[in-house]
Amino acid sequence: IRKEHNDVTNARNQPILTGMKVIDATQALAGPICSMYLGDMGAEVIKIEELGKGDMTRGWAPPYVGDESAYFLSTNRNKRGMALKLDTEEGSEILRKLVYGADIFLNNFPRLDSLTKRRLDPESCLQVNPRPVSYTHLRAHETVLDLVCRLLLEKKKDQTTPKTPKTNIPQYTNY
């Protein structure tokens, strides 16, 4: 996964989300685009993929860039990558350690019980790390703008509980 130039800066000429750590366990569409934007704004983003399978968008081609899907490359800039065997205790433990030390955990695991089984549900994360800015389980109908706005506004709010706030895009038009 490539690192690109970032020019979204704060008053000190640093990327606005410098110092924030994002664990991206999403595939397809909204999730990877959301975390790409967070990376564009300076967050450290670690993309998690299933070992041996990878993100489904790796196969969304043509077009290709070399051996990679152009779509996959275009939505995964500014990220580091890690492949884990998530159906094993070792893989789940590595992911837990990453998530428990993160500011933002983005995921779109199909069922909450799969997160609970891995001790990655909001309650389990809060017991270990009371400071996450946001725990976001992505829903297919959400827009990327809504996700990014929710995450940025959560950074300014109470940082004691992981949550998925309910918001609408019109709230942000005059922010």
Coordinates of N, CA and C in Angstrom, one line a residue:
I1 N 0.9 -1.2 0.0 CA 0.0 0.0 0.0 C 0.9 1.2 0.0
R2 N 0.6 2.2 -0.9 CA 1.5 3.3 -1.1 C 1.2 4.4 -0.1
K3 N 2.2 5.3 0.1 CA 2.1 6.5 0.9 C 2.1 7.7 0.0
E4 N 1.1 8.5 0.0 CA 1.1 9.7 -0.9 C 1.3 11.0 -0.1
H5 N 1.5 12.0 -0.8 CA 1.6 13.4 -0.2 C 0.3 13.8 0.5
N6 N 0.4 14.5 1.6 CA -0.7 14.9 2.4 C -0.7 16.4 2.6
D7 N -1.7 17.1 2.2 CA -1.7 18.6 2.4 C -2.8 19.2 3.1
V8 N -3.5 18.3 3.9 CA -4.6 18.8 4.8 C -3.9 19.1 6.1
T9 N -3.7 20.4 6.4 CA -2.9 20.8 7.6 C -3.7 21.6 8.6
N10 N -3.1 21.7 9.8 CA -3.7 22.5 10.9 C -2.9 23.8 10.9
A11 N -3.1 24.6 11.9 CA -2.4 26.0 12.0 C -0.9 25.8 12.2
R12 N -0.4 24.7 12.7 CA 1.0 24.5 12.8 C 1.6 23.8 11.5
N13 N 0.8 23.8 10.5 CA 1.2 23.2 9.2 C 1.5 21.7 9.3
Q14 N 0.8 21.0 10.2 CA 0.8 19.6 10.3 C -0.5 19.0 9.8
P15 N -0.5 17.8 9.3 CA -1.8 17.2 9.0 C -2.7 17.2 10.2
I16 N -3.9 17.5 10.0 CA -4.9 17.8 11.1 C -5.1 16.6 12.0
L17 N -4.9 15.4 11.5 CA -5.1 14.2 12.3 C -3.8 13.5 12.7
T18 N -2.7 14.2 12.6 CA -1.4 13.7 13.0 C -1.5 13.2 14.4
G19 N -1.0 12.0 14.7 CA -1.0 11.4 16.0 C -2.2 10.5 16.3
M20 N -3.2 10.5 15.4 CA -4.3 9.6 15.6 C -4.0 8.2 14.9
K21 N -4.4 7.1 15.5 CA -4.2 5.8 14.9 C -5.6 5.2 14.6
V22 N -5.7 4.7 13.3 CA -6.9 4.1 12.8 C -6.6 2.7 12.4
I23 N -7.5 1.8 12.9 CA -7.4 0.4 12.5 C -8.6 0.2 11.5
D24 N -8.3 -0.1 10.3 CA -9.3 -0.3 9.2 C -9.5 -1.7 8.9
A25 N -10.6 -2.3 9.4 CA -10.9 -3.7 9.1 C -12.1 -3.7 8.2
T26 N -12.1 -2.9 7.1 CA -13.2 -2.8 6.2 C -12.8 -3.3 4.9
Q27 N -13.9 -3.6 4.1 CA -13.7 -4.0 2.7 C -14.7 -3.2 1.9
A28 N -14.4 -2.9 0.6 CA -15.3 -2.4 -0.4 C -15.9 -1.1 0.0
L29 N -15.9 -0.2 -0.9 CA -16.6 1.1 -0.9 C -16.4 2.0 0.3
A30 N -17.4 2.2 1.1 CA -17.4 3.3 2.1 C -16.2 3.2 3.1
G31 N -16.0 2.0 3.6 CA -15.0 1.9 4.7 C -13.6 2.2 4.2
P32 N -13.1 1.6 3.1 CA -11.7 2.0 2.6 C -11.6 3.4 2.2
I33 N -12.7 4.0 1.6 CA -12.6 5.4 1.2 C -12.6 6.3 2.5
C34 N -13.4 6.0 3.5 CA -13.4 6.8 4.7 C -11.9 6.7 5.3
S35 N -11.4 5.6 5.5 CA -10.0 5.5 6.1 C -9.0 6.1 5.2
M36 N -9.2 6.1 3.9 CA -8.3 6.8 3.0 C -8.3 8.3 3.3
Y37 N -9.5 8.9 3.5 CA -9.6 10.3 3.8 C -8.9 10.6 5.1
L38 N -9.1 9.7 6.1 CA -8.5 9.9 7.4 C -6.9 9.9 7.3
G39 N -6.4 9.0 6.4 CA -5.0 9.0 6.1 C -4.6 10.2 5.4
D40 N -5.4 10.7 4.5 CA -5.0 11.9 3.8 C -4.9 13.1 4.7
M41 N -5.6 13.0 5.9 CA -5.6 14.1 6.8 C -4.6 13.8 7.9
G42 N -3.7 12.9 7.7 CA -2.6 12.6 8.6 C -2.7 11.5 9.6
A43 N -3.8 10.9 9.7 CA -3.9 9.7 10.7 C -3.1 8.6 10.2
E44 N -2.5 7.8 11.1 CA -1.8 6.6 10.8 C -2.9 5.5 10.6
V45 N -3.0 5.0 9.4 CA -4.0 4.0 9.1 C -3.4 2.6 8.9
I46 N -3.9 1.6 9.6 CA -3.4 0.3 9.4 C -4.6 -0.6 8.8
K47 N -4.4 -1.0 7.6 CA -5.5 -1.8 7.0 C -5.3 -3.3 7.3
I48 N -6.3 -3.9 7.8 CA -6.3 -5.3 8.1 C -7.0 -6.1 7.0
E49 N -6.3 -7.1 6.5 CA -6.9 -8.0 5.6 C -6.8 -9.5 6.0
E50 N -7.7 -10.3 5.6 CA -7.7 -11.7 5.9 C -6.5 -12.4 5.2
L51 N -5.7 -13.0 5.9 CA -4.5 -13.7 5.3 C -5.0 -14.8 4.3
G52 N -4.5 -14.7 3.1 CA -4.9 -15.7 2.0 C -6.0 -15.2 1.2
K53 N -6.8 -14.3 1.7 CA -8.0 -13.8 0.9 C -7.8 -12.3 0.5
G54 N -7.4 -11.5 1.4 CA -7.2 -10.1 1.1 C -8.6 -9.4 1.0
D55 N -8.5 -8.1 0.8 CA -9.7 -7.3 0.5 C -10.3 -7.8 -0.8
M56 N -11.7 -7.9 -0.8 CA -12.4 -8.3 -2.0 C -12.1 -7.4 -3.2
T57 N -11.8 -6.1 -2.9 CA -11.5 -5.2 -4.1 C -10.2 -5.4 -4.8
R58 N -9.4 -6.3 -4.2 CA -8.1 -6.6 -5.0 C -8.5 -7.3 -6.3
G59 N -9.7 -7.9 -6.4 CA -10.1 -8.5 -7.6 C -11.0 -7.7 -8.5
W60 N -11.3 -6.5 -8.1 CA -12.2 -5.6 -8.8 C -11.4 -5.0 -10.0
A61 N -11.3 -5.7 -11.1 CA -10.5 -5.2 -12.2 C -11.0 -6.0 -13.4
P62 N -10.7 -5.5 -14.7 CA -9.8 -4.4 -14.9 C -10.4 -3.1 -14.6
P63 N -9.6 -2.1 -14.6 CA -8.2 -2.0 -15.0 C -7.2 -2.4 -13.8
Y64 N -6.1 -2.9 -14.2 CA -5.0 -3.2 -13.3 C -3.9 -2.2 -13.4
V65 N -3.2 -2.1 -12.3 CA -1.9 -1.4 -12.3 C -0.9 -2.4 -11.9
G66 N -0.1 -2.9 -12.8 CA 0.7 -4.1 -12.6 C -0.2 -5.3 -12.3
D67 N 0.0 -5.9 -11.1 CA -0.8 -7.1 -10.8 C -1.9 -6.7 -9.8
E68 N -2.1 -5.4 -9.5 CA -3.1 -4.9 -8.5 C -4.3 -4.3 -9.2
S69 N -5.4 -4.4 -8.6 CA -6.6 -3.7 -9.0 C -6.4 -2.2 -8.9
A70 N -6.7 -1.5 -9.9 CA -6.6 0.0 -9.8 C -7.6 0.5 -8.7
Y71 N -8.8 -0.1 -8.6 CA -9.7 0.4 -7.6 C -9.1 0.2 -6.2
F72 N -8.5 -1.0 -5.9 CA -7.9 -1.3 -4.6 C -6.8 -0.3 -4.3
L73 N -6.0 0.0 -5.3 CA -4.9 0.9 -5.1 C -5.4 2.3 -4.8
S74 N -6.5 2.7 -5.5 CA -6.9 4.1 -5.4 C -7.6 4.3 -4.1
T75 N -8.2 3.3 -3.4 CA -8.9 3.6 -2.2 C -8.0 3.2 -0.9
N76 N -6.8 2.8 -1.2 CA -6.0 2.3 0.0 C -4.6 3.1 0.0
R77 N -4.6 4.3 -0.5 CA -3.4 5.1 -0.3 C -3.3 5.5 1.2
N78 N -2.1 6.0 1.6 CA -1.9 6.5 2.9 C -2.2 5.4 4.0
K79 N -2.0 4.2 3.7 CA -2.2 3.1 4.7 C -1.0 2.2 4.7
R80 N -0.8 1.6 5.9 CA 0.0 0.4 6.0 C -0.9 -0.8 6.0
G81 N -0.4 -1.9 5.6 CA -1.2 -3.1 5.6 C -0.7 -4.2 6.4
M82 N -1.6 -5.0 6.9 CA -1.3 -6.2 7.7 C -2.3 -7.3 7.3
A83 N -1.8 -8.5 7.1 CA -2.7 -9.7 6.8 C -2.6 -10.6 8.0
L84 N -3.8 -10.9 8.5 CA -4.0 -11.8 9.7 C -4.9 -12.9 9.4
K85 N -4.7 -14.0 10.0 CA -5.6 -15.2 10.0 C -6.6 -14.9 11.1
L86 N -7.7 -14.2 10.8 CA -8.7 -13.8 11.8 C -9.5 -14.9 12.4
D87 N -9.5 -16.1 11.8 CA -10.3 -17.2 12.4 C -9.5 -18.0 13.4
T88 N -8.3 -17.5 13.7 CA -7.5 -18.1 14.8 C -7.3 -17.2 16.0
E89 N -7.1 -17.8 17.1 CA -6.9 -17.0 18.3 C -5.7 -16.1 18.2
E90 N -4.6 -16.5 17.6 CA -3.4 -15.7 17.4 C -3.8 -14.5 16.6
G91 N -4.5 -14.7 15.4 CA -4.8 -13.5 14.6 C -5.8 -12.6 15.3
S92 N -6.7 -13.1 16.0 CA -7.7 -12.3 16.8 C -6.9 -11.5 17.9
E93 N -6.0 -12.1 18.5 CA -5.2 -11.4 19.6 C -4.4 -10.3 19.0
I94 N -3.8 -10.5 17.9 CA -3.0 -9.4 17.3 C -3.9 -8.2 16.9
L95 N -5.1 -8.6 16.3 CA -6.0 -7.5 16.0 C -6.5 -6.8 17.3
R96 N -6.8 -7.5 18.3 CA -7.2 -6.9 19.6 C -6.2 -5.9 20.1
K97 N -4.9 -6.3 20.1 CA -3.8 -5.4 20.5 C -3.8 -4.2 19.7
L98 N -4.0 -4.3 18.4 CA -4.0 -3.1 17.5 C -5.2 -2.2 17.9
V99 N -6.4 -2.8 18.0 CA -7.6 -2.0 18.2 C -7.6 -1.4 19.6
Y100 N -7.1 -2.1 20.6 CA -7.1 -1.6 22.0 C -6.2 -0.4 22.1
G101 N -5.2 -0.2 21.2 CA -4.3 0.9 21.2 C -4.6 2.0 20.2
A102 N -5.8 1.9 19.6 CA -6.2 2.8 18.5 C -7.1 3.9 19.0
D103 N -7.2 4.9 18.2 CA -8.1 6.0 18.4 C -9.4 5.7 17.7
I104 N -9.4 5.1 16.6 CA -10.5 4.8 15.8 C -10.4 3.3 15.3
F105 N -11.6 2.6 15.4 CA -11.6 1.3 14.8 C -12.8 1.3 13.8
L106 N -12.5 1.1 12.6 CA -13.5 1.0 11.5 C -13.6 -0.5 11.1
N107 N -14.8 -1.0 11.1 CA -15.0 -2.3 10.7 C -16.3 -2.5 10.0
N108 N -16.4 -3.5 9.2 CA -17.7 -3.9 8.6 C -17.8 -5.4 8.6
F109 N -17.4 -6.0 9.7 CA -17.7 -7.4 9.9 C -19.2 -7.6 9.7
P110 N -19.6 -8.7 9.1 CA -21.0 -8.8 8.8 C -21.9 -8.9 10.0
R111 N -21.4 -9.4 11.1 CA -22.3 -9.6 12.3 C -21.6 -9.1 13.5
L112 N -22.3 -8.5 14.4 CA -21.7 -8.0 15.7 C -21.2 -9.2 16.5
D113 N -21.9 -10.4 16.4 CA -21.5 -11.5 17.3 C -20.1 -12.0 16.9
S114 N -19.7 -11.7 15.6 CA -18.3 -12.1 15.2 C -17.3 -11.2 15.9
L115 N -17.7 -9.9 16.2 CA -16.8 -9.0 16.9 C -16.8 -9.4 18.4
T116 N -18.0 -9.8 18.9 CA -18.1 -10.1 20.3 C -17.2 -11.4 20.6
K117 N -17.3 -12.3 19.7 CA -16.5 -13.6 19.8 C -15.0 -13.3 19.9
R118 N -14.5 -12.2 19.1 CA -13.1 -11.8 19.1 C -12.8 -10.8 20.2
R119 N -13.8 -10.5 21.0 CA -13.6 -9.4 22.1 C -13.3 -8.1 21.5
L120 N -13.9 -7.8 20.3 CA -13.7 -6.5 19.7 C -15.0 -5.7 19.6
D121 N -16.0 -6.1 20.4 CA -17.3 -5.3 20.4 C -17.0 -4.0 21.3
P122 N -17.8 -3.0 21.2 CA -17.6 -1.8 21.9 C -17.3 -2.0 23.4
E123 N -18.1 -2.8 24.1 CA -17.9 -3.0 25.5 C -16.5 -3.6 25.9
S124 N -16.1 -4.6 25.1 CA -14.8 -5.2 25.3 C -13.6 -4.2 25.1
C125 N -13.8 -3.4 24.0 CA -12.8 -2.4 23.7 C -12.7 -1.3 24.8
L126 N -13.8 -0.9 25.3 CA -13.9 0.1 26.4 C -13.2 -0.4 27.7
Q127 N -13.4 -1.6 28.0 CA -12.7 -2.1 29.2 C -11.2 -2.0 29.1
V128 N -10.6 -2.2 28.0 CA -9.2 -2.1 27.8 C -8.7 -0.7 27.5
N129 N -9.4 0.0 26.7 CA -9.0 1.3 26.2 C -10.1 2.3 26.3
P130 N -10.2 3.1 27.4 CA -11.3 4.0 27.6 C -11.2 5.2 26.8
R131 N -10.2 5.4 25.9 CA -10.1 6.6 25.2 C -10.4 6.6 23.7
P132 N -10.9 5.5 23.1 CA -11.1 5.6 21.7 C -12.1 6.8 21.3
V133 N -11.7 7.4 20.2 CA -12.5 8.5 19.7 C -13.8 7.9 19.1
S134 N -13.7 6.9 18.4 CA -14.8 6.3 17.7 C -14.7 4.8 17.5
Y135 N -15.7 4.1 17.7 CA -15.8 2.7 17.3 C -16.9 2.7 16.3
T136 N -16.6 2.4 15.0 CA -17.6 2.6 14.0 C -17.8 1.3 13.2
H137 N -18.9 0.8 13.3 CA -19.3 -0.4 12.5 C -20.1 0.2 11.3
L138 N -19.5 0.1 10.2 CA -20.1 0.7 9.0 C -21.3 0.0 8.4
R139 N -22.2 0.8 8.0 CA -23.4 0.3 7.4 C -23.4 0.6 5.9
A140 N -23.9 -0.3 5.1 CA -23.7 -0.1 3.7 C -24.3 1.2 3.1
H141 N -25.3 1.7 3.7 CA -26.0 2.9 3.1 C -25.3 4.2 3.6
E142 N -24.4 4.2 4.4 CA -23.7 5.4 4.9 C -22.9 6.0 3.8
T143 N -22.8 7.3 3.8 CA -21.9 8.0 2.8 C -20.6 8.3 3.4
V144 N -19.6 8.4 2.6 CA -18.2 8.6 3.1 C -18.2 10.0 3.8
L145 N -18.9 11.0 3.3 CA -18.9 12.3 3.9 C -19.4 12.2 5.3
D146 N -20.5 11.5 5.5 CA -21.1 11.3 6.8 C -20.1 10.7 7.8
L147 N -19.4 9.6 7.3 CA -18.5 8.9 8.2 C -17.3 9.8 8.6
V148 N -16.7 10.5 7.6 CA -15.6 11.3 8.0 C -16.0 12.4 8.9
C149 N -17.2 13.1 8.7 CA -17.7 14.1 9.6 C -17.9 13.6 11.0
R150 N -18.5 12.4 11.1 CA -18.8 11.9 12.4 C -17.5 11.6 13.1
L151 N -16.5 11.1 12.5 CA -15.2 10.8 13.1 C -14.5 12.1 13.5
L152 N -14.5 13.1 12.7 CA -13.8 14.3 13.0 C -14.5 15.0 14.2
L153 N -15.8 15.1 14.2 CA -16.5 15.7 15.3 C -16.4 14.9 16.6
E154 N -16.3 13.6 16.5 CA -16.1 12.8 17.7 C -14.8 13.2 18.3
K155 N -13.8 13.5 17.5 CA -12.5 13.9 18.0 C -12.6 15.0 19.0
K156 N -13.5 15.9 18.7 CA -13.7 17.1 19.6 C -14.5 16.9 20.8
K157 N -15.3 15.8 20.8 CA -16.2 15.6 21.9 C -15.6 14.7 23.0
D158 N -16.5 14.3 23.9 CA -16.1 13.4 25.0 C -15.4 12.2 24.4
Q159 N -14.2 11.9 24.9 CA -13.4 10.8 24.4 C -13.3 9.6 25.4
T160 N -14.4 9.5 26.2 CA -14.3 8.4 27.2 C -15.1 7.2 26.8
T161 N -15.9 7.2 25.8 CA -16.6 6.0 25.4 C -16.6 5.8 23.9
P162 N -16.3 4.6 23.5 CA -16.5 4.3 22.1 C -17.9 4.3 21.7
K163 N -18.2 4.9 20.6 CA -19.6 5.0 20.2 C -19.8 5.1 18.7
T164 N -21.0 4.9 18.2 CA -21.3 5.1 16.8 C -22.4 6.2 16.8
P165 N -22.0 7.5 16.8 CA -23.0 8.5 16.9 C -24.0 8.5 15.7
K166 N -25.2 8.9 15.9 CA -26.2 9.0 14.9 C -26.2 10.5 14.4
T167 N -25.9 10.7 13.1 CA -25.8 12.0 12.6 C -26.3 12.0 11.2
N168 N -26.6 13.2 10.6 CA -27.0 13.4 9.3 C -26.1 14.4 8.6
I169 N -25.8 14.3 7.3 CA -25.0 15.2 6.6 C -25.4 16.7 6.7
P170 N -26.7 17.0 6.7 CA -27.1 18.4 6.7 C -26.6 19.2 8.0
Q171 N -26.3 18.5 9.1 CA -25.8 19.1 10.3 C -24.4 19.7 10.0
Y172 N -23.7 19.2 9.1 CA -22.3 19.7 8.9 C -22.2 20.7 7.8
T173 N -23.2 21.1 7.1 CA -23.1 22.0 6.0 C -22.7 23.4 6.5
N174 N -23.0 23.8 7.7 CA -22.6 25.1 8.2 C -21.6 25.0 9.3
Y175 N -20.9 23.8 9.5 CA -20.0 23.6 10.6 C -18.7 24.3 10.2

